[in-house]
Every structure is written in structure tokens, then in C-alpha cells.
Amino acid sequence: MNPTSPAIILDHPQMGENIGAAARAMLNFGFHDLRLVAPRDGWPNQSAIDMSSGALDMMPPVQVFETLPAAIKDLHHVYATTARRRDMVKPVFTPRGAAADAQARLQSGQKTGLVFGRERTGLENDDLALCQAIITVPTNPEFSSINLAQSVLLVAYEWQMTQDNTPAYDLPAGSSFPAENAQLMELFERLENELETHNFFRSAGLKPTMVRNIRTLLTRAQMTDQEVRTFHGIISALTGAKKP
Amino acid sequence: MNPTSPAIILDHPQMGENIGAAARAMLNFGFHDLRLVAPRDGWPNQSAIDMSSGALDMMPPVQVFETLPAAIKDLHHVYATTARRRDMVKPVFTPRGAAADAQARLQSGQKTGLVFGRERTGLENDDLALCQAIITVPTNPEFSSINLAQSVLLVAYEWQMTQDNTPAYDLPAGSSFPAENAQLMELFERLENELETHNFFRSAGLKPTMVRNIRTLLTRAQMTDQEVRTFHGIISALTGAKKP
């Protein structure tokens, strides 16, 4: 099977909980290839299974390796995540930059991987020297240490976002539909007539401005046709009248 | 103090560990205002403190409220996170879209908040009805349930990215500096002369192409001046010669 997303490689992970949370985060964003290098507590690990909320059961079996070179040998381009700046002349990506780069490589048939170091100390420089690039998450400099599974989540999320078409803003009308402007005009005119009858407009001079302000508010609400009917009902209830 | 980032409101959180992990994720991206509505196990909570890795100690005291309306009463615009589609005509943002929207509101002086429901069931529709907008993370439809603290991380991360200037790709030269092209030309010519002497170029007709390929590889490596010196040393060692 050709990969559809990068492999995730956890190097010397210590806490089973983090492995499980990382697996859950991976599957949240469509990643399936989890590899472990020398997990401290061995494998399988019940804490990991519990924390994965079923993700580990839905993914192919986790592969376990003794060394990082063994875990990455079939991959063409490997990104190592690190929080600390190293004195190493190596490309440094943000998670977003790395996701775009990895997506381009996948399109050309390359297999990529994302490597994460152990919780306390991260990756060693000898490990970094083997990786083609570095990913550093731009964090608060006063509190920069991200949980292992949270790091996995961010890079997996950015990968998913490279291929996601969800609009940044949407106003789904659900089972109803936006009202047509003719319905809105009818509602506006009825409301304004009722307000006129009830002496809402203090003076004829102020009325045009007040009408514009009310129409602006009601237009901004982007009512559905059901909501226009509800609004007619509110007017009827408050005036004791039926819709004419 | 004027807010510099949205408030995070956890509604009826169940696990102290998730509150602590959420606090850590908040501070990773410069959030400071954590509010809890009726936390199941009360407050303070030792599991939360342990999981926060010190974040709770570095943030202002967590505020605890009995109801969601009390927790959001000083805010102007509140985004509710939900995984499930509701039959409610309300703006739906991606985390990225919401971050841009909230950033624009902050610039105009509005106080904003991000609300997260309880772990098992999320927010109730009566709570959602009070919020100005919805955030839904675009996840794998076959495994969409994100951990509470992971949701907090994603929206906090996207907020931080609206104001982050880190280049998506960088090649920091560390304590060294990229080699000047004159150094590279000198290296290329020395290497090509040595290869000529050692009969590397099988025929005069092939030589121009082979030279171009080697120069392309070495140019792509973007060597530093230290690395050019190292490469001269490699040539000297392999030929048994000194740099001329």
C-alpha cells in the first residue's frame, strides 16, 4: 500500500500514556503508520492502549525497532522535531511549512516520516544528524516545552490542513434555508407599520435613521425563512394581533 | 489589564489531568485566562497541577464559576467548540478561521472566549445557543473525537500563528556562515582537477555533464565556509595530498 500520510516515529518514548495519546491524535488526522524506537516500558503497553481511545485497534500494528536508523530506513525524507535550537546547519520548518513540504514530496512518490524524541530530553544530536530537516513549533519562549502527544497532534493537524477544503467560515442553514429578501422586506414593513402605530418613532425626522438601524440589525442576523415566521409570531404576540 | 489572547472556558470538565494538560497547552501559546464551570472534582485539583508541568503556577489564578453564563458575562464574543453538527443556524469556523476572527476582534478592543464542553458529551445545545459562533476541527470522519486538552491546544496554536512571524522554512547557519561562491568555485576546480588526475572522467565527451552533476549536488548542499574547509580536508586525506 502506498502511504497517504507520513510515518510517525517516537524515539525512546517513556510514558505509555503519551504513546496512546499520540496514536489517538494521529488517527484524528488520518495517520496510520506508528513506529517506536526502544520504548522504555516495552510493547504492547496497556497504558498506551487505554489512552488511545480505540485508535490503536483501528490502526495497523505498531512497528517496534531497536534503533532510529532501522526505523527510518525505508523513508526518503525525515523531519525531526526539536524545541531547542541546535548548532547544526539543517533546514528548520514550522509545522505548517513542513506539512506543505511533506505533501509536495508525497505527491512525487516520496515516503516521509516525522521523528519525536523522548519526553525529558528530546532527540540527541547524533539522531538529528541523520534526519533531512528539523521542525520547531513556534511556542511561548517563556514556556516552550510541549507534551509529546501534543507535538504529534500539531504536525498531524497541519498535514491534514494541507488537504482539507472546509471553509474557514460557514453559516450552514441546517434543515431550514435563508429567507428570501422579499420575505425580509415584508417583515420589515410590517414591523415598521406596527412601530408607527405604537408611536415608537418620536419624530418624523428621526424615523428614516431608526428604520435603517433596525433593518441593518435584522439583515445582519441572516434569518432563515423559519425565523422570519417566528419573528412575525413575536410581533403578533406583542401586539395582540394576527399577521395581516 | 487588557487581554492579549482569548479566555479559555472549560464547561463541566471531568478529568483533572485534562485541565492540567489544557493549562500547559494554553501557556505554550501565550494564553493566561483559564475559567472552569463546575469542575466535577472541585478546584484546586492535584492531578491538574501535576499535568500542567508548572503552567498553573505561572498563570493568574484559575476562576471557577457555577454556570456558563456567569463565566462568559464580561466577554463580547464567545466561540463554542463542538465536534458534532447541530441543527442550529450559527457561524461555524475552522480553528484557523476562528483565530483570524478573534484576532480582528481583539484589535478592535473586544474580549473573546473559547468554550469547551465536558469530555464525554461536549456542550449542550442550551449552552451553544448562548455562544456567538461555533468552532469545529476538521478531523478524520472515521475517528473524530479529539481529547479535550488537544482541542485547547489546536485553537491556542492557531491563535498564536495569527501573530507569529517565524519563516515557514529557514536554514540558519549557526556559528558558521554560508560559503561565498568564490570558495565554492575554488573547491569545485580543485575536486575536478583531482578527479581528472585520478581518471574519474571516463571520456572527454562525458566530462562536462559529470562536472555539472557534481556541481549541482554540491551547490544544493549549501555548504558553510567551515564545511568547505572540511571538504578540502577530505580531498587531501583521500589523495594523500595537501591543499595546494
Coordinates of C-alpha atoms in Angstrom, one line a residue:
Chain A
M1 CA 0.0 0.0 0.0
N2 CA 1.3 3.4 -0.9
P3 CA 1.4 5.8 2.1
T4 CA -1.1 8.6 2.2
S5 CA 0.5 10.4 5.1
P6 CA 3.9 10.5 6.8
A7 CA 5.0 7.8 9.3
I8 CA 5.2 8.9 13.0
I9 CA 8.4 7.7 14.7
L10 CA 8.6 8.0 18.5
D11 CA 12.3 7.6 19.6
H12 CA 12.7 6.1 23.1
P13 CA 9.2 7.1 24.3
Q14 CA 8.9 6.8 28.1
M15 CA 5.2 7.1 29.1
G16 CA 2.7 4.6 27.6
E17 CA 0.1 7.3 28.1
N18 CA 1.9 9.6 25.6
I19 CA 2.2 6.8 23.1
G20 CA -1.6 6.2 23.3
A21 CA -2.4 9.9 23.2
A22 CA -0.1 10.2 20.2
A23 CA -1.9 7.3 18.4
R24 CA -5.3 9.0 19.0
A25 CA -4.0 12.3 17.7
M26 CA -2.6 10.5 14.6
L27 CA -5.9 8.8 13.8
N28 CA -7.8 12.1 14.4
F29 CA -6.0 13.4 11.3
G30 CA -5.7 10.2 9.2
F31 CA -2.2 9.0 10.1
H32 CA -1.8 5.2 10.3
D33 CA 1.9 4.4 10.5
L34 CA 3.2 4.5 14.1
R35 CA 6.8 3.3 14.8
L36 CA 8.5 3.1 18.1
V37 CA 12.2 3.0 18.8
A38 CA 13.1 1.2 22.0
P39 CA 10.1 2.2 24.1
R40 CA 11.1 2.3 27.8
D41 CA 8.3 0.0 29.0
G42 CA 8.3 -2.4 26.1
W43 CA 5.4 -3.1 23.7
P44 CA 2.5 -3.7 23.8
N45 CA 1.7 -1.3 26.7
Q46 CA -1.7 -1.3 28.4
S47 CA -1.5 2.4 29.4
A48 CA -1.0 3.2 25.7
I49 CA -3.9 1.1 24.6
D50 CA -6.2 2.8 27.3
M51 CA -5.2 6.3 26.3
S52 CA -5.6 5.7 22.6
S53 CA -9.4 5.6 23.0
G54 CA -9.5 2.7 20.5
A55 CA -7.2 4.3 17.9
L56 CA -4.5 1.6 18.3
D57 CA -7.2 -1.1 17.5
M58 CA -8.1 0.8 14.3
M59 CA -4.6 1.2 13.0
P60 CA -2.1 -1.3 11.5
P61 CA 0.1 -2.9 14.1
V62 CA 2.7 -0.6 15.6
Q63 CA 6.2 -1.4 14.4
V64 CA 9.0 -1.6 17.1
F65 CA 12.7 -1.0 16.2
E66 CA 15.9 -1.1 18.3
T67 CA 17.5 2.0 16.6
L68 CA 16.4 5.1 14.8
P69 CA 18.3 4.2 11.6
A70 CA 16.3 0.9 11.4
A71 CA 13.0 2.7 11.9
I72 CA 13.6 5.2 9.1
K73 CA 15.4 3.0 6.6
D74 CA 12.5 2.8 4.0
L75 CA 11.8 6.6 4.2
H76 CA 13.1 9.2 1.8
H77 CA 12.8 12.3 3.8
V78 CA 12.6 12.6 7.6
Y79 CA 11.7 15.6 9.7
A80 CA 12.9 15.7 13.3
T81 CA 11.0 17.7 15.8
T82 CA 13.0 19.7 18.4
A83 CA 12.3 22.5 20.7
R84 CA 15.9 23.6 21.3
R85 CA 18.0 25.4 18.7
R86 CA 20.9 23.2 17.8
D87 CA 24.2 24.5 16.3
M88 CA 23.5 22.4 13.1
V89 CA 23.1 23.8 9.6
K90 CA 19.9 22.0 8.7
P91 CA 16.6 23.2 7.3
V92 CA 14.2 24.3 10.0
F93 CA 10.5 24.3 9.2
T94 CA 7.4 25.4 11.2
P95 CA 4.8 22.6 11.4
R96 CA 2.9 24.4 8.6
G97 CA 6.0 24.7 6.4
A98 CA 6.9 21.1 7.0
A99 CA 3.4 19.9 6.2
A100 CA 3.5 21.7 2.8
D101 CA 6.9 20.3 2.1
A102 CA 5.9 16.7 3.0
Q103 CA 2.8 17.0 1.0
A104 CA 4.8 18.0 -2.1
R105 CA 7.1 15.1 -1.5
L106 CA 4.2 12.6 -1.2
Q107 CA 2.8 13.9 -4.5
S108 CA 6.2 13.0 -6.1
G109 CA 6.1 9.5 -4.6
Q110 CA 8.4 10.0 -1.6
K111 CA 7.8 8.3 1.7
T112 CA 8.3 10.8 4.6
G113 CA 8.4 10.5 8.4
L114 CA 8.2 12.7 11.5
V115 CA 10.5 11.8 14.4
F116 CA 9.9 12.8 18.0
G117 CA 12.4 12.4 20.8
R118 CA 11.9 11.2 24.4
E119 CA 9.8 13.2 26.7
R120 CA 12.5 14.7 29.0
T121 CA 15.4 15.4 26.7
G122 CA 14.2 15.2 23.1
L123 CA 16.4 13.9 20.3
E124 CA 20.1 13.6 20.5
N125 CA 22.3 15.4 18.1
D126 CA 23.5 12.1 16.5
D127 CA 19.9 11.3 15.7
L128 CA 19.3 14.8 14.3
A129 CA 22.3 14.5 12.1
L130 CA 20.5 11.6 10.3
C131 CA 17.3 13.5 9.6
Q132 CA 16.9 15.6 6.5
A133 CA 15.2 18.5 8.2
I134 CA 14.0 19.9 11.6
I135 CA 10.6 21.0 12.7
T136 CA 10.3 23.5 15.5
V137 CA 6.9 24.6 16.9
P138 CA 6.8 28.4 17.5
T139 CA 5.9 28.4 21.2
N140 CA 5.9 30.9 24.0
P141 CA 9.6 31.4 24.7
E142 CA 8.8 31.5 28.5
F143 CA 7.1 28.1 28.4
S144 CA 8.1 26.2 25.3
S145 CA 8.0 22.6 26.3
I146 CA 5.1 20.8 24.5
N147 CA 3.8 17.5 25.6
L148 CA 4.9 14.7 23.2
A149 CA 1.4 13.8 22.1
Q150 CA 0.6 17.5 21.7
S151 CA 3.6 17.8 19.3
V152 CA 2.3 14.8 17.3
L153 CA -1.1 16.4 17.2
L154 CA 0.1 19.7 15.8
V155 CA 2.2 18.2 12.9
A156 CA -0.6 15.8 12.1
Y157 CA -3.2 18.6 12.1
E158 CA -1.1 20.8 9.8
W159 CA -0.7 17.9 7.5
Q160 CA -4.4 17.4 7.4
M161 CA -5.0 21.1 6.8
T162 CA -2.9 20.9 3.6
Q163 CA -5.6 18.7 2.1
D164 CA -8.7 20.0 3.8
N165 CA -11.3 22.0 2.0
T166 CA -13.5 23.1 4.9
P167 CA -14.4 26.8 4.5
A168 CA -12.8 28.9 7.3
Y169 CA -16.3 30.4 7.9
D170 CA -19.6 28.9 7.1
L171 CA -23.2 29.6 8.1
P172 CA -25.0 26.3 7.5
A173 CA -28.8 26.8 7.4
G174 CA -29.5 23.3 8.7
S175 CA -32.9 22.0 7.9
S176 CA -34.1 25.5 7.1
F177 CA -32.9 27.9 4.4
P178 CA -32.0 31.6 4.3
A179 CA -35.1 33.8 3.9
E180 CA -35.5 35.4 0.5
N181 CA -35.2 39.2 0.5
A182 CA -39.0 39.5 -0.3
Q183 CA -39.8 37.8 3.0
L184 CA -37.5 40.2 4.8
M185 CA -39.0 43.3 3.1
E186 CA -42.5 42.1 4.1
L187 CA -41.3 41.6 7.7
F188 CA -39.5 45.0 7.9
E189 CA -42.6 46.8 6.5
R190 CA -45.0 45.1 8.9
L191 CA -42.7 45.8 11.9
E192 CA -42.3 49.4 10.9
N193 CA -46.0 49.9 10.4
E194 CA -46.7 48.4 13.9
L195 CA -44.0 50.6 15.4
E196 CA -45.6 53.7 13.7
T197 CA -48.9 52.7 15.1
H198 CA -47.4 52.3 18.6
N199 CA -45.7 55.7 18.5
F200 CA -42.2 54.2 18.5
F201 CA -40.8 56.9 16.2
R202 CA -40.6 60.0 18.3
S203 CA -40.3 62.3 15.3
A204 CA -40.8 62.1 11.6
G205 CA -37.2 63.5 11.2
L206 CA -35.7 60.6 13.2
K207 CA -37.7 57.8 11.6
P208 CA -35.5 57.2 8.5
T209 CA -32.4 56.7 10.6
M210 CA -34.2 54.5 13.1
V211 CA -35.6 52.4 10.2
R212 CA -32.2 52.0 8.7
N213 CA -30.7 50.9 12.0
I214 CA -33.4 48.3 12.6
R215 CA -33.1 47.0 9.1
T216 CA -29.3 46.8 9.5
L217 CA -29.6 44.7 12.7
L218 CA -32.2 42.4 11.2
T219 CA -30.2 41.9 8.0
R220 CA -27.1 41.1 9.9
A221 CA -28.9 38.3 11.7
Q222 CA -29.2 36.5 8.3
M223 CA -32.6 35.0 9.3
T224 CA -33.9 31.7 7.9
D225 CA -37.5 31.6 6.5
Q226 CA -38.5 29.7 9.7
E227 CA -37.0 32.5 11.8
V228 CA -39.0 35.1 9.8
R229 CA -42.2 33.2 10.6
T230 CA -41.1 33.1 14.2
F231 CA -40.5 36.9 14.2
H232 CA -44.0 37.5 12.7
G233 CA -45.3 35.4 15.6
I234 CA -43.4 37.6 18.1
I235 CA -44.9 40.8 16.6
S236 CA -48.4 39.2 16.7
A237 CA -48.0 38.1 20.3
L238 CA -46.7 41.5 21.5
T239 CA -49.4 43.5 19.6
G240 CA -52.2 41.1 20.3
A241 CA -52.8 41.0 16.5
K242 CA -52.7 38.3 13.8
K243 CA -50.3 38.7 10.8
P244 CA -52.4 40.7 8.3
Chain B
M1 CA -5.0 44.5 32.2
N2 CA -6.3 44.3 28.7
P3 CA -6.4 40.8 27.4
T4 CA -3.8 39.8 24.8
S5 CA -5.5 36.5 24.0
P6 CA -8.9 34.9 24.4
A7 CA -10.1 33.3 27.6
I8 CA -10.4 29.5 27.7
I9 CA -13.6 28.3 29.4
L10 CA -13.9 24.6 30.3
D11 CA -17.5 23.7 30.9
H12 CA -18.0 20.9 33.4
P13 CA -14.6 19.3 32.9
Q14 CA -14.3 15.8 34.4
M15 CA -10.7 14.8 34.5
G16 CA -8.2 16.9 36.4
E17 CA -5.5 15.6 34.0
N18 CA -7.2 17.3 31.1
I19 CA -7.5 20.6 32.9
G20 CA -3.8 20.5 33.6
A21 CA -2.9 19.5 30.1
A22 CA -5.1 22.2 28.8
A23 CA -3.3 24.8 31.0
R24 CA 0.1 23.6 29.7
A25 CA -1.2 23.9 26.1
M26 CA -2.6 27.4 26.8
L27 CA 0.7 28.7 28.2
N28 CA 2.7 27.1 25.4
F29 CA 0.9 29.6 23.1
G30 CA 0.7 32.6 25.5
F31 CA -2.9 32.1 26.9
H32 CA -3.3 33.1 30.5
D33 CA -7.1 33.3 31.3
L34 CA -8.4 29.8 32.3
R35 CA -12.0 29.6 33.6
L36 CA -13.8 26.5 34.8
V37 CA -17.5 25.9 35.0
A38 CA -18.5 23.4 37.8
P39 CA -15.4 21.1 37.5
R40 CA -16.6 17.6 38.6
D41 CA -13.8 17.1 41.1
G42 CA -13.8 20.6 42.5
W43 CA -10.9 23.0 42.5
P44 CA -7.9 23.1 43.1
N45 CA -7.1 19.6 41.8
Q46 CA -3.8 17.9 42.3
S47 CA -4.0 15.9 39.1
A48 CA -4.4 19.1 37.2
I49 CA -1.5 20.7 38.9
D50 CA 0.7 17.7 38.2
M51 CA -0.2 17.5 34.5
S52 CA 0.3 21.3 33.9
S53 CA 4.1 20.9 34.2
G54 CA 4.2 24.2 36.1
A55 CA 1.9 26.1 33.8
L56 CA -0.8 26.6 36.5
D57 CA 1.9 28.2 38.8
M58 CA 2.9 30.7 36.1
M59 CA -0.7 31.8 35.2
P60 CA -3.1 34.0 37.1
P61 CA -5.4 32.0 39.4
V62 CA -8.0 29.9 37.6
Q63 CA -11.5 31.3 38.0
V64 CA -14.3 28.9 38.9
F65 CA -18.0 29.6 38.1
E66 CA -21.2 27.7 38.7
T67 CA -22.7 28.4 35.3
L68 CA -21.6 29.1 31.7
P69 CA -23.5 32.5 31.6
A70 CA -21.5 33.6 34.7
A71 CA -18.2 32.5 33.2
I72 CA -18.7 34.5 29.9
K73 CA -20.5 37.6 31.2
D74 CA -17.6 40.0 30.7
L75 CA -16.8 38.7 27.2
H76 CA -18.1 40.2 23.9
H77 CA -17.8 37.3 21.5
V78 CA -17.6 33.6 22.5
Y79 CA -16.8 30.6 20.3
A80 CA -18.0 27.2 21.3
T81 CA -16.1 24.1 20.2
T82 CA -18.1 21.1 19.1
A83 CA -17.4 18.0 17.1
R84 CA -21.0 17.2 16.2
R85 CA -23.0 19.1 13.7
R86 CA -26.0 20.7 15.4
D87 CA -29.2 21.8 13.7
M88 CA -28.5 25.4 14.7
V89 CA -28.0 28.3 12.3
K90 CA -24.9 29.7 13.8
P91 CA -21.5 30.7 12.2
V92 CA -19.1 27.7 12.0
F93 CA -15.4 28.4 11.9
T94 CA -12.4 26.2 11.5
P95 CA -9.8 26.8 14.2
R96 CA -7.8 28.8 11.7
G97 CA -10.9 30.9 10.7
A98 CA -11.8 31.5 14.3
A99 CA -8.3 32.6 15.2
A100 CA -8.3 35.2 12.5
D101 CA -11.8 36.4 13.5
A102 CA -10.8 36.6 17.2
Q103 CA -7.6 38.4 16.4
A104 CA -9.6 41.0 14.4
R105 CA -12.0 41.4 17.4
L106 CA -9.1 41.8 19.8
Q107 CA -7.7 44.6 17.6
S108 CA -11.0 46.4 18.0
G109 CA -10.9 46.0 21.8
Q110 CA -13.3 43.1 22.1
K111 CA -12.8 40.4 24.8
T112 CA -13.3 36.9 23.4
G113 CA -13.5 33.5 24.8
L114 CA -13.3 29.8 23.7
V115 CA -15.6 27.4 25.3
F116 CA -15.0 23.6 25.5
G117 CA -17.6 21.0 26.7
R118 CA -17.2 18.1 29.0
E119 CA -15.1 15.2 27.8
R120 CA -17.8 12.6 27.2
T121 CA -20.7 14.6 25.7
G122 CA -19.5 18.0 24.7
L123 CA -21.6 21.2 25.1
E124 CA -25.3 21.1 25.4
N125 CA -27.5 22.9 22.9
D126 CA -28.7 25.4 25.5
D127 CA -25.0 26.3 26.1
L128 CA -24.4 26.6 22.4
A129 CA -27.4 28.9 21.9
L130 CA -25.6 31.5 24.1
C131 CA -22.4 31.5 22.1
Q132 CA -21.9 33.8 19.2
A133 CA -20.1 31.2 17.0
I134 CA -19.0 27.6 16.7
I135 CA -15.6 26.1 16.1
T136 CA -15.3 22.6 14.6
V137 CA -12.0 21.0 14.0
P138 CA -11.8 19.2 10.6
T139 CA -10.9 15.7 11.7
N140 CA -10.9 12.2 10.2
P141 CA -14.7 11.4 10.0
E142 CA -13.9 7.8 11.0
F143 CA -12.3 8.9 14.2
S144 CA -13.3 12.4 15.1
S145 CA -13.2 12.6 18.9
I146 CA -10.3 14.8 20.0
N147 CA -9.1 14.8 23.6
L148 CA -10.2 18.0 25.5
A149 CA -6.6 19.3 26.0
Q150 CA -5.8 18.6 22.4
S151 CA -8.7 20.8 21.3
V152 CA -7.5 23.6 23.5
L153 CA -4.0 23.2 22.0
L154 CA -5.2 23.4 18.5
V155 CA -7.2 26.6 18.9
A156 CA -4.5 28.2 21.0
Y157 CA -1.9 27.2 18.4
E158 CA -3.9 28.7 15.6
W159 CA -4.3 31.9 17.6
Q160 CA -0.5 32.1 18.1
M161 CA 0.0 31.5 14.4
T162 CA -2.0 34.7 13.6
Q163 CA 0.7 36.7 15.2
D164 CA 3.8 34.6 14.6
N165 CA 6.5 35.7 12.1
T166 CA 8.6 32.6 12.1
P167 CA 9.5 31.8 8.4
A168 CA 7.9 28.5 7.2
Y169 CA 11.4 27.5 6.1
D170 CA 14.8 28.6 7.3
L171 CA 18.4 27.4 7.0
P172 CA 20.1 29.0 10.0
A173 CA 23.9 28.9 9.6
G174 CA 24.6 28.7 13.3
S175 CA 28.0 29.9 14.4
S176 CA 29.3 29.5 10.8
F177 CA 28.2 31.3 7.7
P178 CA 27.3 30.2 4.1
A179 CA 30.4 29.9 1.9
E180 CA 30.9 32.6 -0.7
N181 CA 30.7 31.4 -4.2
A182 CA 34.4 32.1 -4.8
Q183 CA 35.2 29.5 -2.1
L184 CA 32.8 27.0 -3.8
M185 CA 34.4 27.6 -7.3
E186 CA 37.9 27.0 -5.8
L187 CA 36.6 23.8 -4.2
F188 CA 34.9 22.6 -7.4
E189 CA 38.0 23.3 -9.5
R190 CA 40.3 21.5 -7.1
L191 CA 38.0 18.5 -6.9
E192 CA 37.6 18.3 -10.7
N193 CA 41.4 18.6 -11.2
E194 CA 42.0 15.7 -8.7
L195 CA 39.3 13.6 -10.4
E196 CA 40.9 14.3 -13.8
T197 CA 44.3 13.2 -12.4
H198 CA 42.7 10.0 -10.9
N199 CA 41.0 9.1 -14.3
F200 CA 37.4 9.6 -12.9
F201 CA 36.1 11.1 -16.2
R202 CA 36.0 8.1 -18.5
S203 CA 35.8 10.2 -21.7
A204 CA 36.2 13.8 -22.6
G205 CA 32.7 13.8 -24.0
L206 CA 31.1 12.8 -20.7
K207 CA 33.1 15.2 -18.6
P208 CA 31.1 18.4 -19.0
T209 CA 27.9 16.5 -17.9
M210 CA 29.6 14.8 -15.0
V211 CA 31.0 18.1 -13.8
R212 CA 27.6 19.8 -14.0
N213 CA 26.1 17.0 -11.9
I214 CA 28.7 17.2 -9.2
R215 CA 28.4 21.0 -9.1
T216 CA 24.7 20.7 -8.8
L217 CA 24.9 18.3 -5.9
L218 CA 27.5 20.4 -4.0
T219 CA 25.6 23.6 -4.6
R220 CA 22.4 22.1 -3.3
A221 CA 24.2 21.2 -0.1
Q222 CA 24.5 25.0 0.7
M223 CA 27.8 24.5 2.4
T224 CA 29.2 26.8 5.1
D225 CA 32.7 28.1 4.9
Q226 CA 33.7 25.6 7.6
E227 CA 32.2 22.8 5.6
V228 CA 34.2 23.9 2.5
R229 CA 37.4 23.6 4.6
T230 CA 36.2 20.2 5.8
F231 CA 35.7 19.1 2.2
H232 CA 39.2 20.2 1.2
G233 CA 40.4 18.1 4.1
I234 CA 38.5 15.1 2.8
I235 CA 40.1 15.5 -0.6
S236 CA 43.5 15.9 0.9
A237 CA 43.1 12.8 3.1
L238 CA 41.8 10.6 0.2
T239 CA 44.5 11.7 -2.2
G240 CA 47.3 11.8 0.4
A241 CA 48.0 15.4 -0.7
K242 CA 47.9 18.8 0.9
K243 CA 45.6 21.5 -0.3
P244 CA 47.8 23.3 -3.0

